[in-house]
């Protein structure tokens, strides 16, 4: 059985989740669900990144102690993911005792192996990124990502000897040429490594809100150093060697493009320093944009009107559209890789075209005609249906696409099958014919297509697909059996009571 340990980044708890955070999480969830459908063993991890200066500052600005603040904010992420139907197997909070213990054990290991030493750090720091910049990386003296002023920091602290890993990292990437997807992001990581790696400061004395350094309690770990280790905490690094070996290093990290350096340079080097293998795969996606700008929790340049998707309430959007329709839109309209513009117009256009018209209409029309011509009992499909070959091609194409982390392509293929079933219904027009074998064949084929679609689209729209499944008169759910057992043409048995019900996707605007 294949195995997939899939992770999202853990989200900063300075604010509630927004559509940008939902984009990563929904993609990870749908990919995990597709792999479960394939019969793979899956562990889906997400969580919240709760330490660091940004969170401490935000808590203070709200007159709260950091722990109460992160408790409240982390709960908003959990609630949002429940509302969106996210099927994570674990939710990791970096303030949890199990994480603190893992961070300390892992970094103690690196320290003992001689890759951490004391030094003086002086540099320019962006609190929003929780990251350092050199003067030439700044954009008119401001952080190139957030457009905010940077602060000068000078601290005596501990450094990770990243410079020792230039050669090992290059050798590892040469031996693992597909470890980072897409290729452009691999090249970005490689050119960063080739440009020369400097040691990085990994502890702080200026703040207390972090995991204490086990060998020197005047220091806490820098938030990124604590955060990356979440991927090990969840699989019991240092606590359960058997479980750890089961999931590591065959992990797959799904991340946004702004955190490539952390995941593709620092993190594999940290793993090497601790004596474990680097993560096997990192897939990098782009940003959702509004008006061409990144959707983010942090306000853009001061004084500028924020153009933020954060101003759109995620829960309001889910209430308006429904969780499954929002999931479908995120998966179908912004392929993993490039940036994509997020807009209300695009949501409505996609919803009306694919969900209300294409899928919704097929389901409603078939149920109506089964009612009027077949007494409400769905006929079996034609074994020699003209849709049979296309259905087999679509299943293969969808599997390849989802396996290749391209949900938009998997869904696009699936919708081609729906369109073909609709076109055939139009052409044969069973509503104009007398009941008989021709009517039975075209309706049975359409029911079979709906059965296959309920399975193939279930990773994107788990609730709606289960509902569709029930309306076809089928027992259980679309995900009860591994895909390859149920994806052959002819699985719809016929003789089942078909229910029309309310429209699955009522038209919008
Ligand atoms: N806490 C760090 C990650 C630590 S992982 C060990 C962090 N958090 S974050 O909340 O700022 O962002 C987490 C992820 O949210 C990003 O990598 C990205 O995947 C996603 N997104 C945040 N805004 C986004 C968009 N506008 N569009 C798409 N994804 C976005 O970085």
Short mmCIF file of C-alpha atoms and ligand atoms in Angstrom, two decimals:
data_model
loop_
_atom_site.label_atom_id
_atom_site.label_comp_id
_atom_site.label_asym_id
_atom_site.label_seq_id
_atom_site.Cartn_x
_atom_site.Cartn_y
_atom_site.Cartn_z
CA UNK A 1 0.00 0.00 0.00
CA UNK A 2 1.36 3.41 -0.92
CA UNK A 3 1.85 5.88 1.89
CA UNK A 4 1.41 9.65 1.98
CA UNK A 5 2.34 11.92 4.86
CA UNK A 6 1.04 15.27 3.63
CA UNK A 7 1.51 18.53 5.48
CA UNK A 8 0.34 22.13 5.19
CA UNK A 9 2.44 24.93 6.63
CA UNK A 10 1.33 25.72 10.15
CA UNK A 11 -0.47 29.05 10.18
CA UNK A 12 0.53 32.10 12.19
CA UNK A 13 -1.91 32.86 14.93
CA UNK A 14 -1.72 36.63 14.71
CA UNK A 15 -5.13 36.63 13.05
CA UNK A 16 -8.03 34.42 11.97
CA UNK A 17 -7.69 32.26 8.83
CA UNK A 18 -8.50 33.84 5.49
CA UNK A 19 -9.12 32.59 1.98
CA UNK A 20 -5.36 32.38 1.31
CA UNK A 21 -4.86 30.01 4.24
CA UNK A 22 -7.92 28.06 3.10
CA UNK A 23 -6.38 27.66 -0.36
CA UNK A 24 -3.43 25.63 0.93
CA UNK A 25 -5.52 23.67 3.39
CA UNK A 26 -8.28 22.76 0.93
CA UNK A 27 -5.73 21.62 -1.63
CA UNK A 28 -3.97 19.47 0.93
CA UNK A 29 -7.26 18.04 2.11
CA UNK A 30 -8.50 17.19 -1.37
CA UNK A 31 -5.17 15.57 -2.24
CA UNK A 32 -5.28 13.55 0.97
CA UNK A 33 -8.85 12.48 0.22
CA UNK A 34 -7.93 11.42 -3.32
CA UNK A 35 -5.08 9.31 -2.01
CA UNK A 36 -7.37 7.69 0.56
CA UNK A 37 -9.72 6.94 -2.34
CA UNK A 38 -6.84 5.24 -4.12
CA UNK A 39 -6.47 3.05 -1.04
CA UNK A 40 -3.25 4.71 0.12
CA UNK A 41 -2.37 5.09 3.76
CA UNK A 42 -2.58 8.82 4.48
CA UNK A 43 -1.60 11.11 7.32
CA UNK A 44 -2.74 14.71 6.84
CA UNK A 45 -1.24 17.26 9.18
CA UNK A 46 -2.05 20.92 9.69
CA UNK A 47 -1.84 23.23 12.67
CA UNK A 48 -0.89 26.61 14.05
CA UNK A 49 2.42 28.41 14.50
CA UNK A 50 1.99 30.13 17.81
CA UNK A 51 5.35 31.53 18.94
CA UNK A 52 7.43 34.45 17.76
CA UNK A 53 7.49 38.17 17.99
CA UNK A 54 4.59 38.81 15.63
CA UNK A 55 2.20 36.78 17.75
CA UNK A 56 3.56 38.27 21.00
CA UNK A 57 3.15 41.80 19.60
CA UNK A 58 -0.39 41.08 18.39
CA UNK A 59 -1.42 39.63 21.74
CA UNK A 60 -0.01 42.68 23.53
CA UNK A 61 -1.80 45.03 21.15
CA UNK A 62 -5.04 43.29 22.15
CA UNK A 63 -4.22 43.54 25.83
CA UNK A 64 -3.98 39.77 26.16
CA UNK A 65 -1.31 37.39 27.33
CA UNK A 66 0.14 35.40 24.40
CA UNK A 67 -1.22 32.02 25.52
CA UNK A 68 -4.81 33.26 25.80
CA UNK A 69 -4.45 34.97 22.45
CA UNK A 70 -3.15 31.88 20.64
CA UNK A 71 -5.74 29.66 22.32
CA UNK A 72 -8.44 31.89 20.91
CA UNK A 73 -6.90 32.24 17.44
CA UNK A 74 -5.93 28.62 17.02
CA UNK A 75 -9.53 27.66 17.84
CA UNK A 76 -10.63 29.86 14.92
CA UNK A 77 -8.45 27.81 12.57
CA UNK A 78 -9.85 24.55 13.88
CA UNK A 79 -13.40 25.87 13.51
CA UNK A 80 -12.73 27.13 9.97
CA UNK A 81 -11.29 23.78 8.92
CA UNK A 82 -14.29 21.98 10.37
CA UNK A 83 -16.59 24.31 8.48
CA UNK A 84 -14.65 23.58 5.27
CA UNK A 85 -14.75 19.82 5.77
CA UNK A 86 -10.99 19.40 6.25
CA UNK A 87 -10.14 15.80 7.13
CA UNK A 88 -6.84 16.38 8.93
CA UNK A 89 -5.66 13.48 11.05
CA UNK A 90 -3.88 15.75 13.49
CA UNK A 91 -3.90 19.44 14.37
CA UNK A 92 -0.59 20.53 15.76
CA UNK A 93 -0.22 23.57 17.99
CA UNK A 94 3.37 24.66 18.60
CA UNK A 95 2.56 25.60 22.19
CA UNK A 96 1.60 21.99 22.94
CA UNK A 97 3.92 20.17 25.39
CA UNK A 98 4.60 17.39 22.84
CA UNK A 99 5.97 19.98 20.42
CA UNK A 100 8.10 21.75 22.96
CA UNK A 101 9.65 18.40 23.90
CA UNK A 102 10.34 17.53 20.25
CA UNK A 103 11.92 20.91 19.48
CA UNK A 104 14.20 20.60 22.46
CA UNK A 105 15.20 17.01 21.66
CA UNK A 106 15.82 17.73 17.98
CA UNK A 107 17.84 20.90 18.51
CA UNK A 108 19.77 19.37 21.38
CA UNK A 109 20.74 16.65 18.93
CA UNK A 110 22.00 19.24 16.43
CA UNK A 111 23.86 21.05 19.23
CA UNK A 112 25.46 17.81 20.41
CA UNK A 113 26.55 17.05 16.86
CA UNK A 114 28.38 20.38 16.77
CA UNK A 115 26.24 22.34 14.32
CA UNK A 116 25.11 25.05 16.72
CA UNK A 117 27.46 27.65 18.20
CA UNK A 118 27.38 31.06 19.87
CA UNK A 119 27.85 34.34 18.01
CA UNK A 120 26.73 37.95 17.63
CA UNK A 121 23.84 38.66 15.36
CA UNK A 122 23.34 42.05 13.78
CA UNK A 123 20.81 42.53 11.04
CA UNK A 124 17.60 43.95 9.65
CA UNK A 125 14.46 42.15 10.71
CA UNK A 126 10.88 42.15 9.39
CA UNK A 127 8.54 41.18 12.21
CA UNK A 128 5.76 40.30 9.75
CA UNK A 129 7.96 37.75 7.96
CA UNK A 130 9.79 36.78 11.14
CA UNK A 131 12.82 36.91 8.85
CA UNK A 132 16.10 38.77 8.35
CA UNK A 133 17.09 40.76 5.30
CA UNK A 134 20.28 42.23 3.99
CA UNK A 135 20.16 45.90 2.95
CA UNK A 136 20.24 45.01 -0.75
CA UNK A 137 17.17 42.78 -0.41
CA UNK A 138 15.02 45.67 0.81
CA UNK A 139 12.59 47.58 -1.32
CA UNK A 140 13.23 51.28 -0.57
CA UNK A 141 14.30 50.38 2.97
CA UNK A 142 11.16 48.30 3.51
CA UNK A 143 10.45 44.58 3.61
CA UNK A 144 10.03 43.37 0.01
CA UNK A 145 7.03 41.22 0.92
CA UNK A 146 5.06 43.36 3.38
CA UNK A 147 6.30 46.83 2.46
CA UNK A 148 6.81 47.50 6.19
CA UNK A 149 9.81 49.13 7.86
CA UNK A 150 12.43 46.66 9.09
CA UNK A 151 14.09 46.94 12.50
CA UNK A 152 17.79 46.72 13.32
CA UNK A 153 18.55 43.85 15.65
CA UNK A 154 21.77 43.09 17.51
CA UNK A 155 21.86 40.07 19.80
CA UNK A 156 24.32 37.62 21.22
CA UNK A 157 22.76 34.29 20.38
CA UNK A 158 23.19 30.81 18.94
CA UNK A 159 23.81 30.12 15.27
CA UNK A 160 23.03 27.10 13.16
CA UNK A 161 25.97 26.30 10.88
CA UNK A 162 23.98 26.37 7.67
CA UNK A 163 27.19 27.12 5.75
CA UNK A 164 28.37 23.56 6.44
CA UNK A 165 25.51 22.22 4.31
CA UNK A 166 26.09 23.89 0.97
CA UNK A 167 27.73 20.85 -0.58
CA UNK A 168 25.54 18.22 1.12
CA UNK A 169 22.39 20.06 -0.03
CA UNK A 170 23.59 20.36 -3.61
CA UNK A 171 24.52 16.68 -3.63
CA UNK A 172 21.15 15.73 -2.18
CA UNK A 173 19.20 17.73 -4.75
CA UNK A 174 21.34 16.31 -7.55
CA UNK A 175 20.45 12.81 -6.36
CA UNK A 176 16.76 13.73 -5.89
CA UNK A 177 15.93 15.80 -8.95
CA UNK A 178 12.15 15.80 -8.43
CA UNK A 179 12.21 16.60 -4.72
CA UNK A 180 10.92 20.14 -5.30
CA UNK A 181 8.03 20.85 -7.63
CA UNK A 182 7.66 22.82 -9.82
CA UNK A 183 11.08 22.96 -11.49
CA UNK A 184 11.27 26.76 -11.23
CA UNK A 185 11.12 26.53 -7.43
CA UNK A 186 13.80 23.86 -7.40
CA UNK A 187 15.98 26.22 -9.41
CA UNK A 188 15.24 29.04 -6.99
CA UNK A 189 16.33 26.89 -4.05
CA UNK A 190 19.45 25.72 -5.90
CA UNK A 191 20.53 29.21 -6.87
CA UNK A 192 20.04 30.34 -3.28
CA UNK A 193 22.29 27.52 -2.10
CA UNK A 194 24.85 28.21 -4.83
CA UNK A 195 24.98 31.90 -3.93
CA UNK A 196 26.57 30.87 -0.62
CA UNK A 197 24.91 29.98 2.67
CA UNK A 198 25.49 32.03 5.81
CA UNK A 199 25.03 30.67 9.31
CA UNK A 200 21.73 31.66 10.83
CA UNK A 201 20.84 32.92 14.22
CA UNK A 202 18.33 30.56 15.78
CA UNK A 203 17.76 31.83 19.30
CA UNK A 204 16.52 35.03 20.92
CA UNK A 205 17.01 36.70 24.27
CA UNK A 206 14.87 39.71 23.34
CA UNK A 207 11.59 37.81 23.66
CA UNK A 208 10.37 35.10 26.01
CA UNK A 209 7.51 33.82 23.85
CA UNK A 210 9.11 30.70 22.42
CA UNK A 211 10.49 27.27 23.23
CA UNK A 212 13.32 27.57 25.80
CA UNK A 213 16.77 26.48 24.62
CA UNK A 214 17.52 23.35 26.66
CA UNK A 215 21.23 24.10 27.20
CA UNK A 216 20.81 27.84 27.94
CA UNK A 217 17.54 29.04 29.41
CA UNK A 218 18.26 32.71 28.81
CA UNK A 219 17.30 31.97 25.18
CA UNK A 220 14.23 30.83 23.32
CA UNK A 221 14.34 29.39 19.81
CA UNK A 222 13.64 31.63 16.85
CA UNK A 223 10.11 30.91 15.68
CA UNK A 224 11.01 29.34 12.31
CA UNK A 225 13.33 26.91 14.04
CA UNK A 226 10.56 25.79 16.28
CA UNK A 227 7.90 25.82 13.54
CA UNK A 228 9.57 23.54 10.98
CA UNK A 229 10.00 20.85 13.59
CA UNK A 230 6.20 20.48 13.80
CA UNK A 231 6.49 18.00 10.95
CA UNK A 232 8.47 15.72 13.27
CA UNK A 233 6.41 16.27 16.41
CA UNK A 234 3.30 14.88 14.72
CA UNK A 235 5.00 11.58 13.95
CA UNK A 236 6.58 11.17 17.37
CA UNK A 237 10.23 11.94 16.60
CA UNK A 238 12.26 10.95 19.64
CA UNK A 239 9.26 9.26 21.29
CA UNK A 240 8.20 6.40 19.03
CA UNK A 241 11.01 5.33 16.66
CA UNK A 242 8.80 2.81 14.87
CA UNK A 243 6.06 5.29 14.08
CA UNK A 244 8.63 7.90 13.07
CA UNK A 245 10.32 5.47 10.67
CA UNK A 246 6.92 4.56 9.23
CA UNK A 247 6.27 8.14 8.02
CA UNK A 248 9.72 9.71 7.62
CA UNK A 249 11.28 10.73 5.25
CA UNK A 250 8.47 9.92 2.79
CA UNK A 251 6.76 13.19 3.68
CA UNK A 252 5.25 15.62 1.19
CA UNK A 253 5.16 19.28 2.24
CA UNK A 254 2.69 21.55 0.46
CA UNK A 255 3.77 25.18 0.87
CA UNK A 256 3.29 28.68 -0.53
CA UNK A 257 6.04 30.19 -2.66
CA UNK A 258 7.20 32.68 -0.02
CA UNK A 259 8.51 29.96 2.26
CA UNK A 260 10.62 27.97 -0.19
CA UNK A 261 13.91 28.98 1.40
CA UNK A 262 12.81 27.77 4.83
CA UNK A 263 11.52 24.44 3.55
CA UNK A 264 14.01 23.71 0.78
CA UNK A 265 17.24 25.06 2.26
CA UNK A 266 17.04 25.44 6.03
CA UNK A 267 14.82 22.48 6.76
CA UNK A 268 16.74 19.80 4.82
CA UNK A 269 19.97 21.16 6.31
CA UNK A 270 18.51 20.94 9.82
CA UNK A 271 17.47 17.37 9.15
CA UNK A 272 20.95 16.50 7.91
CA UNK A 273 22.48 18.18 10.96
CA UNK A 274 20.31 16.07 13.26
CA UNK A 275 21.20 12.91 11.34
CA UNK A 276 17.86 12.22 9.65
CA UNK A 277 16.99 12.26 5.96
CA UNK A 278 15.62 15.47 4.41
CA UNK A 279 11.92 15.53 3.48
CA UNK A 280 11.30 13.59 0.27
CA UNK A 281 9.01 16.10 -1.50
CA UNK A 282 8.05 19.73 -1.40
CA UNK A 283 5.30 21.07 -3.68
CA UNK A 284 5.15 24.82 -4.00
CA UNK A 285 2.05 26.78 -4.91
CA UNK A 286 1.48 30.42 -5.82
CA UNK A 287 -0.63 33.08 -4.16
CA UNK A 288 -4.22 34.04 -4.44
CA UNK A 289 -4.24 37.68 -5.39
CA UNK A 290 -6.76 40.46 -5.18
CA UNK A 291 -6.15 43.25 -7.63
CA UNK A 292 -2.73 41.72 -8.32
CA UNK A 293 -1.59 41.71 -4.65
CA UNK A 294 -0.98 38.85 -2.29
CA UNK A 295 -3.81 38.05 0.03
CA UNK A 296 -2.29 38.31 3.45
CA UNK A 297 -3.02 38.91 7.05
CA UNK A 298 -0.58 41.77 7.26
CA UNK A 299 -1.52 45.22 6.07
CA UNK A 300 0.41 46.43 3.01
CA UNK A 301 2.47 49.62 3.04
CA UNK A 302 1.40 52.06 5.73
CA UNK A 303 -1.15 54.57 4.64
CA UNK A 304 -2.11 52.45 1.66
CA UNK A 305 -5.66 51.22 1.36
CA UNK A 306 -5.32 47.52 2.03
CA UNK A 307 -6.39 45.35 -0.85
CA UNK A 308 -6.84 42.24 1.11
CA UNK A 309 -8.80 39.10 0.90
CA UNK A 310 -8.50 39.09 4.66
CA UNK A 311 -11.25 41.67 4.58
CA UNK A 312 -13.55 39.01 3.19
CA UNK A 313 -14.73 36.78 5.98
CA UNK A 314 -13.91 33.17 5.25
CA UNK A 315 -16.86 31.91 7.27
CA UNK A 316 -19.14 34.41 5.50
CA UNK A 317 -17.96 33.08 2.17
CA UNK A 318 -18.59 29.49 3.24
CA UNK A 319 -22.05 30.40 4.48
CA UNK A 320 -22.88 32.18 1.25
CA UNK A 321 -21.48 29.65 -1.19
CA UNK A 322 -21.42 26.40 0.77
CA UNK A 323 -18.21 24.65 1.79
CA UNK A 324 -18.11 22.29 -1.17
CA UNK A 325 -18.65 24.98 -3.80
CA UNK A 326 -15.88 27.10 -2.29
CA UNK A 327 -13.59 24.08 -2.19
CA UNK A 328 -14.40 23.32 -5.82
CA UNK A 329 -13.67 26.89 -6.86
CA UNK A 330 -10.33 27.00 -5.03
CA UNK A 331 -9.25 23.67 -6.52
CA UNK A 332 -10.55 24.21 -10.03
CA UNK A 333 -9.67 27.85 -10.70
CA UNK A 334 -6.19 28.25 -9.23
CA UNK A 335 -3.89 25.41 -10.29
CA UNK A 336 -1.12 24.56 -7.85
CA UNK A 337 1.93 26.48 -9.09
CA UNK A 338 1.16 29.89 -10.53
CA UNK A 339 -0.56 32.83 -8.81
CA UNK A 340 -4.28 33.28 -9.41
CA UNK A 341 -6.67 36.17 -9.07
CA UNK A 342 -9.50 35.65 -6.59
CA UNK A 343 -12.79 37.38 -7.37
CA UNK A 344 -16.50 37.14 -6.67
CA UNK A 345 -17.17 37.21 -10.43
CA UNK A 346 -14.94 34.20 -11.05
CA UNK A 347 -16.62 32.30 -8.21
CA UNK A 348 -20.09 32.92 -9.63
CA UNK A 349 -19.07 32.13 -13.20
CA UNK A 350 -17.48 28.83 -12.22
CA UNK A 351 -20.32 27.92 -9.90
CA UNK A 352 -23.01 28.55 -12.48
CA UNK A 353 -21.18 26.87 -15.34
CA UNK A 354 -19.83 23.75 -13.64
CA UNK A 355 -21.99 23.17 -10.60
CA UNK A 356 -25.45 24.61 -11.29
CA UNK A 357 -25.55 23.96 -15.05
CA UNK A 358 -23.32 21.05 -15.83
CA UNK A 359 -23.46 18.75 -12.79
CA UNK A 360 -26.61 20.07 -11.13
CA UNK A 361 -28.61 19.96 -14.34
CA UNK A 362 -27.50 16.47 -15.24
CA UNK A 363 -28.53 15.18 -11.82
CA UNK A 364 -31.88 16.99 -11.86
CA UNK A 365 -32.72 16.11 -15.45
CA UNK A 366 -31.93 12.45 -15.10
CA UNK A 367 -33.97 12.16 -11.90
CA UNK A 368 -36.93 13.94 -13.52
CA UNK A 369 -36.95 11.72 -16.60
CA UNK A 370 -36.38 8.55 -14.55
CA UNK A 371 -39.46 9.69 -12.65
CA UNK A 372 -41.60 10.28 -15.73
CA UNK A 373 -40.42 7.40 -17.96
CA UNK A 374 -39.22 4.69 -15.58
CA UNK A 375 -41.47 5.06 -12.57
CA UNK A 376 -38.61 6.52 -10.52
CA UNK A 377 -36.49 3.36 -10.78
CA UNK A 378 -33.09 3.95 -12.36
CA UNK A 379 -32.19 1.61 -15.24
CA UNK A 380 -28.79 -0.06 -15.56
CA UNK A 381 -26.22 1.41 -17.98
CA UNK A 382 -25.63 0.01 -21.45
CA UNK A 383 -22.51 -2.21 -21.38
CA UNK A 384 -21.67 -0.97 -24.88
CA UNK A 385 -22.40 2.67 -24.15
CA UNK A 386 -20.76 5.28 -26.37
CA UNK A 387 -19.66 6.95 -23.08
CA UNK A 388 -17.78 3.90 -21.86
CA UNK A 389 -14.42 4.65 -23.50
CA UNK A 390 -14.48 8.29 -22.45
CA UNK A 391 -15.32 7.28 -18.88
CA UNK A 392 -12.28 4.99 -18.73
CA UNK A 393 -10.04 7.70 -20.17
CA UNK A 394 -11.35 10.26 -17.70
CA UNK A 395 -10.72 7.97 -14.72
CA UNK A 396 -7.13 7.40 -15.86
CA UNK A 397 -6.54 11.06 -16.57
CA UNK A 398 -8.03 12.15 -13.25
CA UNK A 399 -5.91 9.66 -11.30
CA UNK A 400 -2.74 10.84 -13.05
CA UNK A 401 -3.62 14.48 -12.46
CA UNK A 402 -4.42 14.08 -8.76
CA UNK A 403 -1.33 11.93 -8.23
CA UNK A 404 0.65 14.73 -9.88
CA UNK A 405 -0.79 17.33 -7.46
CA UNK A 406 -2.92 18.89 -10.17
CA UNK A 407 -6.47 18.81 -8.79
CA UNK A 408 -7.69 21.41 -11.32
CA UNK A 409 -6.79 19.04 -14.12
CA UNK A 410 -8.42 16.07 -12.42
CA UNK A 411 -11.63 18.04 -12.03
CA UNK A 412 -11.50 19.40 -15.56
CA UNK A 413 -11.28 15.84 -16.91
CA UNK A 414 -14.16 14.73 -14.69
CA UNK A 415 -16.34 17.57 -15.95
CA UNK A 416 -15.68 16.53 -19.54
CA UNK A 417 -17.50 13.31 -18.74
CA UNK A 418 -20.45 15.24 -17.31
CA UNK A 419 -20.57 17.43 -20.41
CA UNK A 420 -20.55 14.34 -22.65
CA UNK A 421 -23.44 12.80 -20.69
CA UNK A 422 -25.39 16.05 -20.95
CA UNK A 423 -24.72 16.25 -24.70
CA UNK A 424 -25.91 12.69 -25.19
CA UNK A 425 -29.11 13.36 -23.25
CA UNK A 426 -29.73 16.43 -25.43
CA UNK A 427 -29.11 14.41 -28.58
CA UNK A 428 -31.34 11.47 -27.64
CA UNK A 429 -33.93 13.61 -25.78
CA UNK A 430 -35.43 10.70 -23.80
CA UNK A 431 -38.16 12.99 -22.46
CA UNK A 432 -39.66 12.99 -25.97
CA UNK A 433 -39.52 9.20 -26.42
CA UNK A 434 -41.78 6.38 -25.34
CA UNK A 435 -40.41 4.29 -22.46
CA UNK A 436 -38.30 1.45 -23.79
CA UNK A 437 -34.73 0.17 -24.25
CA UNK A 438 -33.42 3.41 -25.82
CA UNK A 439 -34.69 5.53 -22.93
CA UNK A 440 -33.35 3.03 -20.42
CA UNK A 441 -29.92 3.00 -22.03
CA UNK A 442 -29.42 6.75 -22.14
CA UNK A 443 -30.70 7.21 -18.57
CA UNK A 444 -28.74 4.25 -17.24
CA UNK A 445 -25.59 5.67 -18.84
CA UNK A 446 -26.23 9.09 -17.29
CA UNK A 447 -26.76 7.48 -13.87
CA UNK A 448 -23.50 5.59 -14.32
CA UNK A 449 -21.71 8.83 -15.18
CA UNK A 450 -23.19 10.45 -12.06
CA UNK A 451 -21.98 7.50 -9.98
CA UNK A 452 -18.45 7.87 -11.36
CA UNK A 453 -18.51 11.63 -10.90
CA UNK A 454 -19.69 11.27 -7.30
CA UNK A 455 -16.58 9.16 -6.69
CA UNK A 456 -14.07 11.22 -8.69
CA UNK A 457 -15.26 14.59 -7.39
CA UNK A 458 -15.62 13.46 -3.76
CA UNK A 459 -12.15 14.70 -2.74
CA UNK A 460 -13.21 18.18 -3.85
CA UNK A 461 -16.85 18.10 -2.68
CA UNK A 462 -17.23 15.36 -0.07
CA UNK A 463 -20.66 16.39 1.22
CA UNK A 464 -22.36 17.10 -2.10
CA UNK A 465 -20.99 13.93 -3.65
CA UNK A 466 -22.28 11.83 -0.77
CA UNK A 467 -25.66 13.51 -1.23
CA UNK A 468 -25.63 12.79 -4.96
CA UNK A 469 -24.71 9.18 -4.22
CA UNK A 470 -27.77 8.81 -2.00
CA UNK A 471 -30.03 10.38 -4.64
CA UNK A 472 -28.90 7.75 -7.14
CA UNK A 473 -30.28 5.17 -4.71
CA UNK A 474 -26.81 3.78 -3.89
CA UNK A 475 -25.95 2.50 -0.43
CA UNK A 476 -23.10 3.82 1.67
CA UNK A 477 -20.90 6.63 0.35
CA UNK A 478 -18.78 7.24 -2.77
CA UNK A 479 -15.61 6.56 -0.80
CA UNK A 480 -16.45 3.21 0.76
CA UNK A 481 -14.29 1.25 -1.70
CA UNK A 482 -10.88 1.85 -3.28
CA UNK A 483 -11.28 3.65 -6.60
CA UNK A 484 -9.95 0.83 -8.74
CA UNK A 485 -12.58 -1.56 -7.42
CA UNK A 486 -15.45 0.70 -8.42
CA UNK A 487 -14.23 2.80 -11.34
CA UNK A 488 -15.03 0.35 -14.13
CA UNK A 489 -18.01 1.04 -16.40
CA UNK A 490 -21.22 -0.65 -15.25
CA UNK A 491 -21.01 -0.22 -11.48
CA UNK A 492 -24.48 1.32 -11.32
CA UNK A 493 -26.64 -1.76 -10.85
CA UNK A 494 -30.02 -0.39 -11.99
CA UNK A 495 -33.25 -1.13 -10.21
CA UNK A 496 -32.66 1.53 -7.56
CA UNK A 497 -35.06 4.28 -6.53
CA UNK A 498 -33.73 7.62 -7.81
CA UNK A 499 -34.64 10.78 -5.86
CA UNK A 500 -34.71 14.23 -7.36
CA UNK A 501 -34.64 16.38 -4.21
CA UNK A 502 -33.92 20.11 -4.17
CA UNK A 503 -31.38 21.41 -6.66
CA UNK A 504 -27.91 20.24 -5.60
CA UNK A 505 -26.49 23.62 -6.61
CA UNK A 506 -29.13 26.35 -6.92
CA UNK A 507 -28.08 28.96 -9.51
CA UNK A 508 -26.38 32.10 -8.21
CA UNK A 509 -27.07 35.62 -9.40
N1 LIG B 1 3.94 30.09 10.00
C1 LIG B 1 4.55 30.11 8.72
C2 LIG B 1 4.73 28.72 8.16
C3 LIG B 1 5.51 27.79 9.02
S1 LIG B 1 5.58 26.17 8.34
C4 LIG B 1 6.68 25.37 9.29
C5 LIG B 1 3.70 30.93 7.75
N2 LIG B 1 2.44 31.12 8.12
S2 LIG B 1 1.36 31.98 7.29
O1 LIG B 1 0.14 31.88 8.03
O2 LIG B 1 1.84 33.30 7.03
O3 LIG B 1 1.23 31.31 5.91
C6 LIG B 1 1.06 29.94 5.77
C7 LIG B 1 0.71 29.57 4.38
O4 LIG B 1 -0.54 30.16 4.02
C8 LIG B 1 1.61 30.06 3.25
O5 LIG B 1 2.72 29.32 3.00
C9 LIG B 1 0.70 29.84 2.11
O6 LIG B 1 0.71 28.46 1.84
C10 LIG B 1 -0.66 30.18 2.66
N3 LIG B 1 -1.08 31.49 2.23
C11 LIG B 1 -1.15 32.65 2.94
N4 LIG B 1 -1.61 33.63 2.12
C12 LIG B 1 -1.85 33.12 0.90
C13 LIG B 1 -2.35 33.59 -0.30
N5 LIG B 1 -2.70 34.83 -0.47
N6 LIG B 1 -2.49 32.72 -1.33
C14 LIG B 1 -2.15 31.39 -1.23
N7 LIG B 1 -1.67 30.93 -0.11
C15 LIG B 1 -1.50 31.76 0.97
O7 LIG B 1 4.22 31.32 6.73
#
